[in-house]
Short mmCIF file of C-alpha atoms and ligand atoms in Angstrom, two decimals:
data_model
loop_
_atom_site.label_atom_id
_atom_site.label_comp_id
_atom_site.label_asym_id
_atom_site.label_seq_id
_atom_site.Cartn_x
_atom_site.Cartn_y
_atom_site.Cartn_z
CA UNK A 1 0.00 0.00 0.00
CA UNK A 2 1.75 2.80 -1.02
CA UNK A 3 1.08 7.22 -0.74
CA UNK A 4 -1.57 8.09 -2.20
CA UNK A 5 -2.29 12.01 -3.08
CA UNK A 6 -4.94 13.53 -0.41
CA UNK A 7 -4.20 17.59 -1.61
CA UNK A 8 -2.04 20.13 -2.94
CA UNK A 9 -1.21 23.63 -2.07
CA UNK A 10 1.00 26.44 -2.96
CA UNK A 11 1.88 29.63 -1.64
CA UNK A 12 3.69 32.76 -4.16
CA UNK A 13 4.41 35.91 -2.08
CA UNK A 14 1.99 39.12 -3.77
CA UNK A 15 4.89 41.10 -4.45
CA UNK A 16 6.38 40.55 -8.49
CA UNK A 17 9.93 41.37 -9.79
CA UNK A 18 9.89 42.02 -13.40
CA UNK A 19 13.04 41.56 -15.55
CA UNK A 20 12.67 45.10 -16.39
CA UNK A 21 12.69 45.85 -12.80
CA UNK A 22 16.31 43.91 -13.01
CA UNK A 23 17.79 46.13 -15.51
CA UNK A 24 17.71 49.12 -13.02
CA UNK A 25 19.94 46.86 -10.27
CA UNK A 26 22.54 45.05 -12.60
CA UNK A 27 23.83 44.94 -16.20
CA UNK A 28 21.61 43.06 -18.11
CA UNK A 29 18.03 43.16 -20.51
CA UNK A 30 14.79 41.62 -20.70
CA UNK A 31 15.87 40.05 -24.05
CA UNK A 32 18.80 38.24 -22.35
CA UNK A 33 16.72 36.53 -20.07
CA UNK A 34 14.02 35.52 -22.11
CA UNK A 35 16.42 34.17 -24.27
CA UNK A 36 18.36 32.53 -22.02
CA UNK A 37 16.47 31.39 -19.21
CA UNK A 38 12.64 31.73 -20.25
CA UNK A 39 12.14 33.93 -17.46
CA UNK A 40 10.09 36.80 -17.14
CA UNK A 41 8.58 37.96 -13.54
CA UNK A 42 9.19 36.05 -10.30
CA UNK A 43 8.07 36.56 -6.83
CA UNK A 44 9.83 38.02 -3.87
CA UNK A 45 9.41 38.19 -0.21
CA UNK A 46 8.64 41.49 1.78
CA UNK A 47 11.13 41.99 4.29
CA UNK A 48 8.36 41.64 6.44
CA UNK A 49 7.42 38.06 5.53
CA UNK A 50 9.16 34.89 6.99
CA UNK A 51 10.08 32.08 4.39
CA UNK A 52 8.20 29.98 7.27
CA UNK A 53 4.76 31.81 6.88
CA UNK A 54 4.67 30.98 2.61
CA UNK A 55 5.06 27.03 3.83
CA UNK A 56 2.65 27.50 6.11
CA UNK A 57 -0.08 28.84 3.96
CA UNK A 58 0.63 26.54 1.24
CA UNK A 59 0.00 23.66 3.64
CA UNK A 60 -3.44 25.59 4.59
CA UNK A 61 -4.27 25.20 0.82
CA UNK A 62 -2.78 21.40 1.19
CA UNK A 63 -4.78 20.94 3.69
CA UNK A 64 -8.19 22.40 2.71
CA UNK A 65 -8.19 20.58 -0.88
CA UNK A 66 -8.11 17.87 0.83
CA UNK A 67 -10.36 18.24 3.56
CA UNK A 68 -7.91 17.48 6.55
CA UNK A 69 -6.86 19.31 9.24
CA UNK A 70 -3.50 20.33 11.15
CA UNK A 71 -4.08 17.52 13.75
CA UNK A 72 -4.37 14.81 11.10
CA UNK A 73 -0.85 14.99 9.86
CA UNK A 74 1.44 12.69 11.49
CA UNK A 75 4.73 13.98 10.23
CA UNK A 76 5.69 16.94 8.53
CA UNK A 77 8.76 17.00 6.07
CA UNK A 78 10.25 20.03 4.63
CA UNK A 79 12.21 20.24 2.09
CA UNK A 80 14.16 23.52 1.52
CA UNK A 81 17.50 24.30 0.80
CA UNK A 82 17.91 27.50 3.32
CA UNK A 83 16.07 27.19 6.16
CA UNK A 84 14.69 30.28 8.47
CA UNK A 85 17.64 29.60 10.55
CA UNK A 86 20.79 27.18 10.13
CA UNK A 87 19.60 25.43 13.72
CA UNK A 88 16.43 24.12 14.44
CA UNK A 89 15.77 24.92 10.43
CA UNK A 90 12.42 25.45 8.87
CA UNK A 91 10.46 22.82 9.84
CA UNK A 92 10.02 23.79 13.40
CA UNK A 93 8.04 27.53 12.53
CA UNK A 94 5.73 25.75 9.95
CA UNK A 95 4.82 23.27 12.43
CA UNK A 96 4.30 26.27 14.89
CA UNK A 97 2.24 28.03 12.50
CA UNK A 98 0.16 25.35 11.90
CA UNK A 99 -0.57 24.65 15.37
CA UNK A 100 0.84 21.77 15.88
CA UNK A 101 1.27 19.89 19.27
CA UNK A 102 3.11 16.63 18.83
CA UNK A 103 3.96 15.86 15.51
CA UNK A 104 7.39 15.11 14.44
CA UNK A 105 9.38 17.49 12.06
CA UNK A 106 12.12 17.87 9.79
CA UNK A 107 14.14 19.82 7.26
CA UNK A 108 15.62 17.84 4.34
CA UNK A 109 17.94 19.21 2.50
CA UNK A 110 18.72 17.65 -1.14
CA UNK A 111 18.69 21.05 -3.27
CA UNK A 112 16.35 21.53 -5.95
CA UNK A 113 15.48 17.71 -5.50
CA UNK A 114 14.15 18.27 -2.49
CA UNK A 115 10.52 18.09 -3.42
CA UNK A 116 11.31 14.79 -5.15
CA UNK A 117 13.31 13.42 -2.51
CA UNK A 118 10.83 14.14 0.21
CA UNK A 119 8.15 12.38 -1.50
CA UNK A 120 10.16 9.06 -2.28
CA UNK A 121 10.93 9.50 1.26
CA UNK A 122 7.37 10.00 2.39
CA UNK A 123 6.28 7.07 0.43
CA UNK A 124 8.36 4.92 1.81
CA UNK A 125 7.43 5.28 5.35
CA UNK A 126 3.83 5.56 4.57
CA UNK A 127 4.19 2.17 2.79
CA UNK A 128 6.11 0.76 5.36
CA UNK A 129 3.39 1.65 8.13
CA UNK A 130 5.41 3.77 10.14
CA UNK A 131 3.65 6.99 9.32
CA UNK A 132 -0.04 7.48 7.95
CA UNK A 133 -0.33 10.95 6.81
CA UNK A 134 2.44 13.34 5.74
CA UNK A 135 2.58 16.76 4.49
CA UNK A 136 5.89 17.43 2.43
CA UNK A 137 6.40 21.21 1.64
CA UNK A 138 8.81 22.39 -0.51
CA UNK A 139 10.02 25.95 0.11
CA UNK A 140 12.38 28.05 -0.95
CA UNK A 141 13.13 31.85 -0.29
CA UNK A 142 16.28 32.36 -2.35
CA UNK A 143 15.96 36.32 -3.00
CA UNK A 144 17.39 35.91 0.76
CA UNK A 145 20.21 34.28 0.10
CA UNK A 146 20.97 35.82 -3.71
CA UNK A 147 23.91 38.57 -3.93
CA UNK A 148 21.52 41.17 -6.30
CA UNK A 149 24.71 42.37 -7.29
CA UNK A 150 25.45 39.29 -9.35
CA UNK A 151 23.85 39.07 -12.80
CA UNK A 152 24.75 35.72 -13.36
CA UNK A 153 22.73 34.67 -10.35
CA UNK A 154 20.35 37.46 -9.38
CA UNK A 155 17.98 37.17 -12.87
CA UNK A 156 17.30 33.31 -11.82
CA UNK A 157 15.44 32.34 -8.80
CA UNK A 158 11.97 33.44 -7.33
CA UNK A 159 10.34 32.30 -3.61
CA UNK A 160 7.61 30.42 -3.24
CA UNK A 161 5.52 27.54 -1.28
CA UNK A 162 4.07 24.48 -2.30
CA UNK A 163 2.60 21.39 -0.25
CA UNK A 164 1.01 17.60 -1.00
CA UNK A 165 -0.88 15.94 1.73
CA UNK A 166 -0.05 11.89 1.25
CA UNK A 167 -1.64 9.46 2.68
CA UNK A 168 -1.93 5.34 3.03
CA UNK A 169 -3.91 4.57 -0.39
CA UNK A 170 -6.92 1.70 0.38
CA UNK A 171 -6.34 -1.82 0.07
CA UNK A 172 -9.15 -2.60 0.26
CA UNK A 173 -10.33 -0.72 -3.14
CA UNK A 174 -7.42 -2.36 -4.99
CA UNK A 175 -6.21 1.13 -4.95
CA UNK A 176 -4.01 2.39 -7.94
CA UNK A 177 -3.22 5.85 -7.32
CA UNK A 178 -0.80 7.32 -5.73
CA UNK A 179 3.15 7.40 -5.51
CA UNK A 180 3.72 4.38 -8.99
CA UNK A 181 7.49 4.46 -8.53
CA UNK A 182 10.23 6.49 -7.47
CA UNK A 183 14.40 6.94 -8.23
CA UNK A 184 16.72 8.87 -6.85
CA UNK A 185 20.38 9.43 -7.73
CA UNK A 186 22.98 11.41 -6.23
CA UNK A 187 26.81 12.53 -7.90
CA UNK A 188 29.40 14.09 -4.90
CA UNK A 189 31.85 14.78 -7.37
CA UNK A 190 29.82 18.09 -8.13
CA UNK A 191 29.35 18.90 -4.81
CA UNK A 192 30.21 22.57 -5.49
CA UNK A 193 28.52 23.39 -8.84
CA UNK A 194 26.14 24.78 -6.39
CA UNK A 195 27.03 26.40 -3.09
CA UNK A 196 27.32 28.68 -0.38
CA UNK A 197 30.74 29.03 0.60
CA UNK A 198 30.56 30.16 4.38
CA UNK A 199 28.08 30.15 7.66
CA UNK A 200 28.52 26.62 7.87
CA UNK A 201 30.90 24.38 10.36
CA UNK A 202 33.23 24.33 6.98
CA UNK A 203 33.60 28.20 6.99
CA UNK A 204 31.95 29.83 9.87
CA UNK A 205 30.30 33.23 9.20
CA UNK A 206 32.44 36.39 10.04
CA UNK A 207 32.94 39.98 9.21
CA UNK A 208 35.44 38.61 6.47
CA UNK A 209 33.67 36.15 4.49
CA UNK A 210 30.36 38.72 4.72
CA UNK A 211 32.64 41.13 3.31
CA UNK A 212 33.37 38.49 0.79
CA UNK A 213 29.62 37.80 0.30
CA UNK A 214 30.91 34.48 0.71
CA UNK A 215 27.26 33.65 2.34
CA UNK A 216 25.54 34.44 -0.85
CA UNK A 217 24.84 31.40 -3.27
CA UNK A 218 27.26 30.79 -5.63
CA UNK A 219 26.71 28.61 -8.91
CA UNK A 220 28.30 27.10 -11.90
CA UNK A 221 25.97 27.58 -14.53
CA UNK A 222 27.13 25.89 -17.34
CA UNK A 223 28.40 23.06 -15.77
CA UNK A 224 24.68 22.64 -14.15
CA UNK A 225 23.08 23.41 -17.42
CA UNK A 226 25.31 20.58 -19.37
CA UNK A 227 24.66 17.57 -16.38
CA UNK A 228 20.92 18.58 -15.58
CA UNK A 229 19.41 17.37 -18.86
CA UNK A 230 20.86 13.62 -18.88
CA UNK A 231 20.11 13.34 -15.23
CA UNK A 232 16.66 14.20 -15.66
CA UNK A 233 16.27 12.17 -18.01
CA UNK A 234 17.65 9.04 -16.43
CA UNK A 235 16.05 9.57 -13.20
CA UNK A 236 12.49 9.95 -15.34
CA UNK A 237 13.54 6.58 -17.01
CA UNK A 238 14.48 4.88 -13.64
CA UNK A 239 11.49 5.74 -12.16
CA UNK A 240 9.18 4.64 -14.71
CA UNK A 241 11.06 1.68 -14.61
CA UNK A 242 10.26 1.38 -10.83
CA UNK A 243 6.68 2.03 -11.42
CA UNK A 244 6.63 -0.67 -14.35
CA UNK A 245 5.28 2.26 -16.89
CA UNK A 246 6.73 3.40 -19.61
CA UNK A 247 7.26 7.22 -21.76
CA UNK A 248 3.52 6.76 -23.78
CA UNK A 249 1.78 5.78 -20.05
CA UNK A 250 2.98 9.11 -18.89
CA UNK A 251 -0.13 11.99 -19.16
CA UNK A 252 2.45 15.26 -17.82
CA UNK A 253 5.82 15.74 -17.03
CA UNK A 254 6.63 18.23 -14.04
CA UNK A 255 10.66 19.28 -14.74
CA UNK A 256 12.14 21.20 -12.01
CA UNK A 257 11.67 25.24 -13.35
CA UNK A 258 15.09 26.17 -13.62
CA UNK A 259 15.45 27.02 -17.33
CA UNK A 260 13.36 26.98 -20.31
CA UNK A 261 16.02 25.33 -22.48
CA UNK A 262 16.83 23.07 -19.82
CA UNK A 263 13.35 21.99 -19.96
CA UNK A 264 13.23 21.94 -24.08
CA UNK A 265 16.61 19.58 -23.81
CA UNK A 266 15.01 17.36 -21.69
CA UNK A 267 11.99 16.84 -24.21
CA UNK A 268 13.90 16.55 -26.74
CA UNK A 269 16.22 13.67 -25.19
CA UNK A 270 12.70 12.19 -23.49
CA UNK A 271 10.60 12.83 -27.40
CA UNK A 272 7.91 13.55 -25.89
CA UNK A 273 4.93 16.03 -26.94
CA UNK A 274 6.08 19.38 -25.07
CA UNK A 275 2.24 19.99 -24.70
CA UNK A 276 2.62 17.72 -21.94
CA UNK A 277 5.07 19.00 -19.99
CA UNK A 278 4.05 21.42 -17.10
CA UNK A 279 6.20 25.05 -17.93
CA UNK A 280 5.35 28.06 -15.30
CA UNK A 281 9.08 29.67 -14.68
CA UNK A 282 8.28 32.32 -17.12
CA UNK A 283 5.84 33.61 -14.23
CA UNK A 284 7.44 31.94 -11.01
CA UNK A 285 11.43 31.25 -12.12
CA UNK A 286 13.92 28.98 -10.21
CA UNK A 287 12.44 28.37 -6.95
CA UNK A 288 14.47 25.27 -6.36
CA UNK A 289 12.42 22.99 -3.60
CA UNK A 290 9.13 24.65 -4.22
CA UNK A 291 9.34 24.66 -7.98
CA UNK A 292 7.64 21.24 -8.48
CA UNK A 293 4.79 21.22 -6.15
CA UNK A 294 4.18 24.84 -6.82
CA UNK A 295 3.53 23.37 -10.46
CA UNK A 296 1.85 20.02 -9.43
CA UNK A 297 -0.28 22.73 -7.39
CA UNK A 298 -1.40 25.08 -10.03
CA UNK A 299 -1.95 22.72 -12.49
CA UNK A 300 -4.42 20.76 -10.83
CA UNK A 301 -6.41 23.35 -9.21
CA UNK A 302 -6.80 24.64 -12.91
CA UNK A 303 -7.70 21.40 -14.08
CA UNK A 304 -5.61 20.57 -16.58
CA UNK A 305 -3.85 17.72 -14.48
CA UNK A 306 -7.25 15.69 -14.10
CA UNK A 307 -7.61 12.91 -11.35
CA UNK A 308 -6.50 9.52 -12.85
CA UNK A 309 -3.63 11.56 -14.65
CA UNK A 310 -0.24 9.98 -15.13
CA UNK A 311 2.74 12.08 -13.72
CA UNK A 312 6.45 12.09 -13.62
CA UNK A 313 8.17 14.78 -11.45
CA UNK A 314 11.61 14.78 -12.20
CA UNK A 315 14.31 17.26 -10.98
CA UNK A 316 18.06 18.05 -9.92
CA UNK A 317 19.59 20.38 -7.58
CA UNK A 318 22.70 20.74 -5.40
CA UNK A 319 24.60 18.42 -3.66
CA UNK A 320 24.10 17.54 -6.96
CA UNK A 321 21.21 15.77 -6.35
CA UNK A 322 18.71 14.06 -8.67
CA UNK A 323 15.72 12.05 -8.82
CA UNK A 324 12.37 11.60 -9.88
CA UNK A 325 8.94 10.24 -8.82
CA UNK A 326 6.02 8.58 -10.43
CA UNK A 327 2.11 9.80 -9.48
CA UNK A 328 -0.86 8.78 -10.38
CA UNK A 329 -3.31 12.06 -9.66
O1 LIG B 1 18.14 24.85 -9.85
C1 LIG B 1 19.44 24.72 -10.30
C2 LIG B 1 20.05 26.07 -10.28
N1 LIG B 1 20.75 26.53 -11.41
C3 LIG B 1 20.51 26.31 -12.70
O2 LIG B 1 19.69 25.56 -13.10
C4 LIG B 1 21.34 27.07 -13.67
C5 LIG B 1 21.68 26.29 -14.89
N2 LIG B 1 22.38 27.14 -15.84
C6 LIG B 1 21.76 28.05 -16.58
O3 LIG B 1 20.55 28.17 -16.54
C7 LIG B 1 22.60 28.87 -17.54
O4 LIG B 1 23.92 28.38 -17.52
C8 LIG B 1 22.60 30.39 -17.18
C9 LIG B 1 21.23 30.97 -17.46
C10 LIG B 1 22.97 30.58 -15.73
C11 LIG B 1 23.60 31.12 -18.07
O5 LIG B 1 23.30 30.89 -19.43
P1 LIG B 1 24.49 30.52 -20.44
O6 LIG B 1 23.90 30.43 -21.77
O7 LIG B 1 25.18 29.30 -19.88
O8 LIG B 1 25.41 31.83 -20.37
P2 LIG B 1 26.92 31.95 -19.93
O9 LIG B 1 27.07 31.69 -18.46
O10 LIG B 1 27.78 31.17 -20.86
O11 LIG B 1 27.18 33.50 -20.18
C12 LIG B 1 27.15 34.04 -21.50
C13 LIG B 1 27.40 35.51 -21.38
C14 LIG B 1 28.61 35.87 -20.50
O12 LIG B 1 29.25 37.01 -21.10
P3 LIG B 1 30.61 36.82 -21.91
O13 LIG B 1 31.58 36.21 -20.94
O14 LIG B 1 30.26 35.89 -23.04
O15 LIG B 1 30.93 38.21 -22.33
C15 LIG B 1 27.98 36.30 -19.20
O16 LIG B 1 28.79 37.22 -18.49
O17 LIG B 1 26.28 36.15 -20.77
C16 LIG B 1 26.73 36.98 -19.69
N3 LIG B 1 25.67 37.03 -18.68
C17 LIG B 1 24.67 37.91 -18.71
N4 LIG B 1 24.38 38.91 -19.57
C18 LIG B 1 23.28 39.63 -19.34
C19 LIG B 1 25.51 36.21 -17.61
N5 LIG B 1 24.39 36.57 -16.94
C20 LIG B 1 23.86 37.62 -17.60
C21 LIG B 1 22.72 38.42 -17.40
N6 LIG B 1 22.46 39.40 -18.29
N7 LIG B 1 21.86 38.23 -16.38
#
């Protein structure tokens, strides 16, 4: 008996940056961006707002579409790759906001895979018993963490929310939906194509190394761009694999929103029909651990993921990380 998909939710802070607004901060053009990324708006946090509060209204939404409450999840797993605070992480002021009393929490950190990773993880507890109902949010408020100085990096990422209630699928209905198959995939050796160089036990934050912006996030972009399209792809094989499916079962594809020709290599590679692949980072951008549920989200409350739908959630992200999961909707 494996997870089976009780509601989604997503949360995208009101405020909208505008890659015209970028060309007043740093040396670049609308045309650049389109071209080179696909992006064209993305959403920021107000200083006000806590990274905490968008997972915690995107669970609300989780929640409500599926007509649960706080006090029926038994764990709650967030994924996110820079957490409210280095120690206790992210997971504790979601659980908070959601009034929760005794539920176990945690942060998982696996990049941009994060989404992907939590739900293989979820899955697998669910289907071993040892948990019934678990909300995995995938969050992300990388405008915080982003030197807006740096035009290689700045023009990328957005912040944003999403959630998926899972829970135990029935038996007893010869259930079929639900979490098919999952595969993830991991490669050390490019540990640093994505990181933050200091504030950790490695480098500890001081004067010098915020001087140095050394806590901003620093990336390799074309050595990302040239491994993320095979490893998508192989992780969206491997899972369908897992799930005993194959390319034509598949109804939508849900890439991880990092770059429109990212995304076009990866259909290419996968031939299949780009009208079903999910694309919303001309709106949203890069927002690493939320970008897939923020797009599993949105696409089903508009209906054009329809219950019984077919979908493969594939992504990659630091560490590097990769992986991908099979759902049936
Ligand atoms: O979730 C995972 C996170 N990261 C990613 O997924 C990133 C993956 N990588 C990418 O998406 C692409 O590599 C980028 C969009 C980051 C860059 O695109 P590219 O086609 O690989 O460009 P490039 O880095 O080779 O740079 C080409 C030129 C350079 O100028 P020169 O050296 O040729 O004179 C850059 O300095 O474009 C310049 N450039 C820019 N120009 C205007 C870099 N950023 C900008 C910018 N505006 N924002």
């Amino acid at each position: 008996m494996g997870a089976k998909l009780l509601g989604t939710g997503s949360y995208l802070p009101p405020k909208v940056l505008t890659n015209e607004d970028l060309e007043s901060l740093v040396d670049t053009s609308n045309e650049w961006i389109v071209q080179r990324t696909g992006i064209r708006t993305r959403h920021l946090l107000e200083e006000s707002e806590l990274a905490s509060d968008m997972g915690v209204r995107a669970s609300g939404n989780a929640l409500e579409a599926a007509e649960r409450s706080a006090q029926d999840i038994d764990l709650l797993l967030v994924a996110t790759t820079f957490p409210d605070m280095i120690c206790p992480g992210s997971a504790p002021f979601i659980a908070e906001g959601l009034g929760l009393t005794h539920a176990p929490f945690f942060d998982l950190k696996a990049g941009c895979s994060g989404f992907v990773y939590g739900t293989a993880v979820a899955h697998g507890l669910i289907q071993s018993g040892t948990f019934r109902n678990i909300l995995v949010i995938g969050i992300e408020a990388l405008s915080r963490v982003t030197d807006w100085e740096d035009r290689r990096t700045c023009v990328l990422f957005g912040d944003g929310a999403g959630a998926v209630l899972l829970g135990p699928g029935d038996e007893a209905c010869n259930e079929t939906s639900g979490i098919l198959g999952a595969a993830l995939f991991g490669d050390a050796e490019k540990a640093l194509y994505l990181h933050t160089l200091a504030g950790g036990t490695r480098h500890p934050a001081s004067a010098e190394t915020v001087a140095n912006k050394e806590h901003y996030l620093r990336m390799e972009g074309s050595g990302v761009f040239r491994t993320a399209v095979p490893m998508m792809e192989k992780a969206t094989l491997a899972a369908l694999d897992d799930a005993n499916l194959s390319l034509s079962d598949v109804d939508w594809i849900i890439p991880h929103q990092a770059n429109k020709r990212i995304i076009d290599a990866l259909v290419r590679r996968l031939n299949v029909d780009e009208d079903r692949v999910v694309v919303n980072l001309d709106r949203v951008a890069n927002t690493s651990a939320a970008s897939i549920p923020i797009a599993l989200d949105e696409s089903i409350r508009s209906q054009r993921i329809q219950p019984g739908d077919v979908v493969v959630m594939t992504a990659f992200g630091a560490g590097v990380t990769y992986g991908a999961v099979v759902l049936k909707v």
